[in-house]
mmCIF file of N, CA and C in Angstrom:
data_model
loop_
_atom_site.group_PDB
_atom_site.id
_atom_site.type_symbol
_atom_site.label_atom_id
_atom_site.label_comp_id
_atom_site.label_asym_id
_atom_site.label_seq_id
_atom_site.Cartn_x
_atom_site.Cartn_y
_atom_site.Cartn_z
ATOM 1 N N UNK G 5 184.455 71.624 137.764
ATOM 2 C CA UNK G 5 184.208 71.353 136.357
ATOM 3 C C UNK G 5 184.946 70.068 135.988
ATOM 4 N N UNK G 6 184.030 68.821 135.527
ATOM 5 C CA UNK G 6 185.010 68.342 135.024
ATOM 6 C C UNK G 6 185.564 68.495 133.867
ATOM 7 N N UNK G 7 186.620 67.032 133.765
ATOM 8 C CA UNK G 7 187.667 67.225 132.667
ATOM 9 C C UNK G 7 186.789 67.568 131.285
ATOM 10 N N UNK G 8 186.280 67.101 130.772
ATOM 11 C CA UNK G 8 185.474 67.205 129.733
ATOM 12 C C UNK G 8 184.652 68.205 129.209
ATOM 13 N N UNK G 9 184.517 68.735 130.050
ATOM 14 C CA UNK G 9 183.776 70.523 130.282
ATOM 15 C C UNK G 9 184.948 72.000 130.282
ATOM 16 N N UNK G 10 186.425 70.928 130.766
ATOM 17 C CA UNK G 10 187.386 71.749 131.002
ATOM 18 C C UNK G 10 187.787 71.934 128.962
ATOM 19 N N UNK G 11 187.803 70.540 128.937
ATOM 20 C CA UNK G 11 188.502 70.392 127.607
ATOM 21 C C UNK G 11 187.669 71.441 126.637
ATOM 22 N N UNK G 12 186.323 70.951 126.237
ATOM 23 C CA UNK G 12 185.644 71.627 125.666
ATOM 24 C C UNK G 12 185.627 73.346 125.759
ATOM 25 N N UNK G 13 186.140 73.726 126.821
ATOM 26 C CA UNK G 13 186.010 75.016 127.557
ATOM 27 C C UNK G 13 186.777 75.525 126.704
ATOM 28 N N UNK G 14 188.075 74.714 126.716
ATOM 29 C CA UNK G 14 189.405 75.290 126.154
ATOM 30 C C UNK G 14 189.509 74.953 124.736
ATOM 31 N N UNK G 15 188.992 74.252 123.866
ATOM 32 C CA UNK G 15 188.666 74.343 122.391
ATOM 33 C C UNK G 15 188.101 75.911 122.093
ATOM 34 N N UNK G 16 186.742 76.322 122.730
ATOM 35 C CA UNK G 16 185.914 77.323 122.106
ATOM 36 C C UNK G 16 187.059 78.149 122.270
ATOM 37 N N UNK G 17 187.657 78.510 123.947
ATOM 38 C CA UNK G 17 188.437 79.842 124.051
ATOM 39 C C UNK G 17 189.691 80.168 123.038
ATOM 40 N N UNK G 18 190.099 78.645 122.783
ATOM 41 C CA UNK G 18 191.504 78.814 121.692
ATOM 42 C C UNK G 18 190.820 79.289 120.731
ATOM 43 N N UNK G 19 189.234 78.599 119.982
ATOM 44 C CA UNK G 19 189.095 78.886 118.672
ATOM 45 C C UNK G 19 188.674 80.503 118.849
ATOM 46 N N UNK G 20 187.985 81.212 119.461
ATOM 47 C CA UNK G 20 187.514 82.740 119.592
ATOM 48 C C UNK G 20 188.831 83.221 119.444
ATOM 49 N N UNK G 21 190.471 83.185 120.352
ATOM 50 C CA UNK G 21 191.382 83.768 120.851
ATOM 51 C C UNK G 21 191.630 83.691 119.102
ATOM 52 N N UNK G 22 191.759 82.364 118.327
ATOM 53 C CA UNK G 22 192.301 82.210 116.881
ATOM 54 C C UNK G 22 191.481 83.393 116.131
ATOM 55 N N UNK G 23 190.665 83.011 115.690
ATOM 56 C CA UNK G 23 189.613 83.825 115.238
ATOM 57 C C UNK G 23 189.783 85.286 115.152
ATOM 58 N N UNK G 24 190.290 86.035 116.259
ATOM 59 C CA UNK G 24 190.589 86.888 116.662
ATOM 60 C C UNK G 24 191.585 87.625 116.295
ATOM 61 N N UNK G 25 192.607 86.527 116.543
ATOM 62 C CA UNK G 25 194.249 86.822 116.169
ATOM 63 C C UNK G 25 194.426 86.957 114.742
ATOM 64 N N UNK G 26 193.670 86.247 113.710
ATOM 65 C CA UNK G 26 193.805 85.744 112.246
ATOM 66 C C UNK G 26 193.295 86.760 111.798
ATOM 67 N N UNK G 27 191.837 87.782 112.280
ATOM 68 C CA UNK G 27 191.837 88.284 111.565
ATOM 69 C C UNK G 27 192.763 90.206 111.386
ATOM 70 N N UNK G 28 193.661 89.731 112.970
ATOM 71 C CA UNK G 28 194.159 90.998 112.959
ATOM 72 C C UNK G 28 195.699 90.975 112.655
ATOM 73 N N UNK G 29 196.469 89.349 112.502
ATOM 74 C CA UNK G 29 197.163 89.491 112.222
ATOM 75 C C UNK G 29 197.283 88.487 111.315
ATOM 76 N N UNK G 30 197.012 87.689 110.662
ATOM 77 C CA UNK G 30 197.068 86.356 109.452
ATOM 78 C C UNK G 30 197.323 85.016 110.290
ATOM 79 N N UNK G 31 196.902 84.116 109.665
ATOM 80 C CA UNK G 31 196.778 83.121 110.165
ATOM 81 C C UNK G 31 198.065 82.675 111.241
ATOM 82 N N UNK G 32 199.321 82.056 109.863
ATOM 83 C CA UNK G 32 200.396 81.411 110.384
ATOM 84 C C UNK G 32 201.307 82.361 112.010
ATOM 85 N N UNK G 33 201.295 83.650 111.439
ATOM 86 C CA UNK G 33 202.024 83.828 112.649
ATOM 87 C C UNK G 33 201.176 84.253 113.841
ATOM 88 N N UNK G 34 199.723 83.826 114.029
ATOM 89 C CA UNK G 34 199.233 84.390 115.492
ATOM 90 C C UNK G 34 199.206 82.995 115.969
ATOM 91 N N UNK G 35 198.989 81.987 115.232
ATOM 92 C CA UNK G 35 198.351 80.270 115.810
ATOM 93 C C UNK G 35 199.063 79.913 116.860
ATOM 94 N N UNK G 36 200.918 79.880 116.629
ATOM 95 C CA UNK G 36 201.631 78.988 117.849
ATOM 96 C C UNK G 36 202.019 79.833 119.036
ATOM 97 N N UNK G 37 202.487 81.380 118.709
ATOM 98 C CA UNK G 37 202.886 82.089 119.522
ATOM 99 C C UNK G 37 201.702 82.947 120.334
ATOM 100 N N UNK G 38 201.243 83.531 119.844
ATOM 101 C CA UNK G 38 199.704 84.311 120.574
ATOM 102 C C UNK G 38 199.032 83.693 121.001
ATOM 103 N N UNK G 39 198.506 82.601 120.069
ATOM 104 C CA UNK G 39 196.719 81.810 120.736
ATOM 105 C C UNK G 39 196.530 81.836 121.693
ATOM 106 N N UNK G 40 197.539 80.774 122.472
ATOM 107 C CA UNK G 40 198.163 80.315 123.812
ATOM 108 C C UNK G 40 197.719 80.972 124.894
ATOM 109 N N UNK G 41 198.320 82.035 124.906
ATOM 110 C CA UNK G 41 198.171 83.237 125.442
ATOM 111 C C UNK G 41 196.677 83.901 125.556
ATOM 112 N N UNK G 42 196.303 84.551 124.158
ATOM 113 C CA UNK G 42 195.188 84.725 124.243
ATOM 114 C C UNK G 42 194.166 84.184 125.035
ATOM 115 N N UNK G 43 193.987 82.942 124.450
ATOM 116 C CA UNK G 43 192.937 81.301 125.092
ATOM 117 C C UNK G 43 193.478 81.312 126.600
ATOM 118 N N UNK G 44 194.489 81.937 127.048
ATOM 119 C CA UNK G 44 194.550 82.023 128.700
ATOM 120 C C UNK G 44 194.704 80.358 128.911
ATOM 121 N N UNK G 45 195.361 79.565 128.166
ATOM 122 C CA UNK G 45 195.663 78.453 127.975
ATOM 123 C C UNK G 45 197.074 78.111 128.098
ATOM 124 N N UNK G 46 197.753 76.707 128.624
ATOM 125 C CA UNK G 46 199.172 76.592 128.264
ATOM 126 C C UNK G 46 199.386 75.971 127.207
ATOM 127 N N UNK G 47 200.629 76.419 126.758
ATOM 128 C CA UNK G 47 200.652 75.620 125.518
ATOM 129 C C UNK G 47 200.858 74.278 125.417
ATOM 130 N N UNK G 48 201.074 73.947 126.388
ATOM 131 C CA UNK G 48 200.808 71.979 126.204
ATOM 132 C C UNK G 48 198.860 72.171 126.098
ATOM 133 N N UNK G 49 198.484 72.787 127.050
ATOM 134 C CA UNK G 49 197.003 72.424 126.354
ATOM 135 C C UNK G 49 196.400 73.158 124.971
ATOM 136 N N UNK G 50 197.139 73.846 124.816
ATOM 137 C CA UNK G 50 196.842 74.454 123.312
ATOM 138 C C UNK G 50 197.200 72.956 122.039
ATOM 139 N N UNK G 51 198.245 72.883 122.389
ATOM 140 C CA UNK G 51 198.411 71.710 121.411
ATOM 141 C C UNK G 51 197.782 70.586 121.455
ATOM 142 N N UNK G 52 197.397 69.842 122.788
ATOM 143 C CA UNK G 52 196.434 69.023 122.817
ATOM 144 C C UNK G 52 195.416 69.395 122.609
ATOM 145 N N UNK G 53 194.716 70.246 122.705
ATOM 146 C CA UNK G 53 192.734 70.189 122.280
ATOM 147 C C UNK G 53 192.623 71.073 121.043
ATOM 148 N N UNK G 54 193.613 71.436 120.457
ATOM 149 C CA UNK G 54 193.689 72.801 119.156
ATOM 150 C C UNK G 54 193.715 71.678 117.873
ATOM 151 N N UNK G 55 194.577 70.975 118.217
ATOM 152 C CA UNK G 55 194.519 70.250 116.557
ATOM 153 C C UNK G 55 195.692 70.821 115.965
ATOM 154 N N UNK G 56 195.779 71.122 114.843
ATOM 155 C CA UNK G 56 196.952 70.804 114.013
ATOM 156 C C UNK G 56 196.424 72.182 114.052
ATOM 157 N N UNK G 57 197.590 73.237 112.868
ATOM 158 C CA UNK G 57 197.809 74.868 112.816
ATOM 159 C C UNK G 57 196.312 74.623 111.054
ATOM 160 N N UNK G 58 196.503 73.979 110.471
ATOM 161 C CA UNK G 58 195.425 74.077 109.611
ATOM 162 C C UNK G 58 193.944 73.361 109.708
ATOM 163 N N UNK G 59 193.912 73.005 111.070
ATOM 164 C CA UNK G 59 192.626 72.673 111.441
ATOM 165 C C UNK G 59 192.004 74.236 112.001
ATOM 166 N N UNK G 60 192.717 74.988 112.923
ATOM 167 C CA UNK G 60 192.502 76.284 113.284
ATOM 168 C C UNK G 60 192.151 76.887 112.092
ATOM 169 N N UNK G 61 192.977 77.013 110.966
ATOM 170 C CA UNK G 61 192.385 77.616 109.727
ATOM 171 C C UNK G 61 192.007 77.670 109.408
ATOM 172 N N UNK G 62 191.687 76.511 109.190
ATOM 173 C CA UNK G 62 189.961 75.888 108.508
ATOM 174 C C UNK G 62 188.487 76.015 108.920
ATOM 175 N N UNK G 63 188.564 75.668 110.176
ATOM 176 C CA UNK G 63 188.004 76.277 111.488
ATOM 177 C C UNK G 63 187.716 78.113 111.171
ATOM 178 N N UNK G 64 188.366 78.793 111.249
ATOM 179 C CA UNK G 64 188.180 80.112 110.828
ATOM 180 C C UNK G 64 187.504 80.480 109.652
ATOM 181 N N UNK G 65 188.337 80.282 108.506
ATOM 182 C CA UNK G 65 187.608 80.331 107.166
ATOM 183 C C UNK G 65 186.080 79.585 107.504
ATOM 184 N N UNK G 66 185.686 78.674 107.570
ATOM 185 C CA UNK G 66 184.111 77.769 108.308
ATOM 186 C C UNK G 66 183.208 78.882 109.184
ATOM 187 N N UNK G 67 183.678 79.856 109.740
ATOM 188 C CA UNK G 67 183.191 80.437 110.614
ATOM 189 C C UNK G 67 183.136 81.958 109.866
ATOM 190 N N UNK G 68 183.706 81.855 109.151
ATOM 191 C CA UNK G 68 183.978 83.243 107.893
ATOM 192 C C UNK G 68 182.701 83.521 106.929
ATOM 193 N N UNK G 69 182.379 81.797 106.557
ATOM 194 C CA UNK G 69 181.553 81.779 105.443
ATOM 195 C C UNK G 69 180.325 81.558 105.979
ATOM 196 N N UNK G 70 180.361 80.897 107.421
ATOM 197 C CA UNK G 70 178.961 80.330 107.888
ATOM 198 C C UNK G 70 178.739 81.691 108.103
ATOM 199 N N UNK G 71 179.310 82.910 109.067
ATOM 200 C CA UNK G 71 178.338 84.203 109.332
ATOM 201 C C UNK G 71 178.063 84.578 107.764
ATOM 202 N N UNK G 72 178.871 85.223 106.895
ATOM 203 C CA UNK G 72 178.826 85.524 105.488
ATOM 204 C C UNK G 72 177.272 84.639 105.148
ATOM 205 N N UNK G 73 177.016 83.810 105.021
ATOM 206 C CA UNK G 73 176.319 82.785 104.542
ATOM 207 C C UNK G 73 174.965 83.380 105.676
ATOM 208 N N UNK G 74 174.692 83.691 106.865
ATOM 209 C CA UNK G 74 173.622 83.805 107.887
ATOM 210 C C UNK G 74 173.605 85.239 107.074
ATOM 211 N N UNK G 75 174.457 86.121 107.171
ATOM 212 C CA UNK G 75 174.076 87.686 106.793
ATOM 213 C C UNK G 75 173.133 87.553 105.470
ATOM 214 N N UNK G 76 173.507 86.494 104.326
ATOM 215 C CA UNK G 76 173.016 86.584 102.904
ATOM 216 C C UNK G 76 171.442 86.182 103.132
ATOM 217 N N UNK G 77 171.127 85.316 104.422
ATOM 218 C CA UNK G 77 170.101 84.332 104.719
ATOM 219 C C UNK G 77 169.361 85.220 105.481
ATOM 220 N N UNK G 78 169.712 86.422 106.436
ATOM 221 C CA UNK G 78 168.633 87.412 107.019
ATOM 222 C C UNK G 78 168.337 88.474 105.755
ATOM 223 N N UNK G 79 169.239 88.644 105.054
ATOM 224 C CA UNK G 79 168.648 89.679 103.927
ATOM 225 C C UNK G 79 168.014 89.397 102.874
ATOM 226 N N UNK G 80 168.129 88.300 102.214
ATOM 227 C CA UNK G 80 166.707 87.270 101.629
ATOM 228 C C UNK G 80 165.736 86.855 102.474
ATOM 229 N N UNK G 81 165.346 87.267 103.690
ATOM 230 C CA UNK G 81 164.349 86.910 104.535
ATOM 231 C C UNK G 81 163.697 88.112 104.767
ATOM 232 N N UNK G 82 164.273 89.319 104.591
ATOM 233 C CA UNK G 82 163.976 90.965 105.128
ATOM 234 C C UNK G 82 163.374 91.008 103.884
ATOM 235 N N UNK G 83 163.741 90.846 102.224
ATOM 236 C CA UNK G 83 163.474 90.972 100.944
ATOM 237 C C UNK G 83 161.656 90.486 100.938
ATOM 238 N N UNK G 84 162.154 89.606 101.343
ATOM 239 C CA UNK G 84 160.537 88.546 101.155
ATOM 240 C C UNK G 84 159.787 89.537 102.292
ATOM 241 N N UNK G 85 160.157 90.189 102.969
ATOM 242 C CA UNK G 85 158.752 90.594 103.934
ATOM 243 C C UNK G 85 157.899 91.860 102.941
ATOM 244 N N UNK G 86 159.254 92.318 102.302
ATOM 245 C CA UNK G 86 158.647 93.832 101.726
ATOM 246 C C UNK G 86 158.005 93.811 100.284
ATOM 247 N N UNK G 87 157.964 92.249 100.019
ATOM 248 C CA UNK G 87 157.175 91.980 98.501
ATOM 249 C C UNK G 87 155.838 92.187 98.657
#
């Protein structure tokens, strides 16, 4: 694999591992100590391809509202079949 496939690899797994962690334990304290771990990542590469602790956040909340936002968008689509 190359580097670039590696990198990318390890963005998604940190952001799922975040994702994960935030919503079972709150944001600030799963980001520096858990992620890492989680993402099966070291933390030098956590910090390089993760971004800052409120890019992860943001990132989450984005991913909060986009499903929220798809759920509202299949059930106004189910509505319209049964008119």
């Amino acid at each position: 694999m190359d580097f670039e496939r590696r990198k990318e690899q390890s963005k998604e797994d940190i952001r799922r591992a975040a994702e994960e962690l935030f919503s079972r334990f709150g944001a600030i304290k799963s980001v520096s100590r858990y992620c890492p771990f989680k993402a099966g990542v070291s933390q030098q590469r956590f910090i390089t391809t993760s971004g800052s602790k409120d890019e992860l956040v943001h990132d989450y909340r984005k991913s909060i509202v986009n499903g929220i936002a798809g759920r509202f968008r299949e059930i106004f689509n189910l509505k319209k079949i049964f008119y």
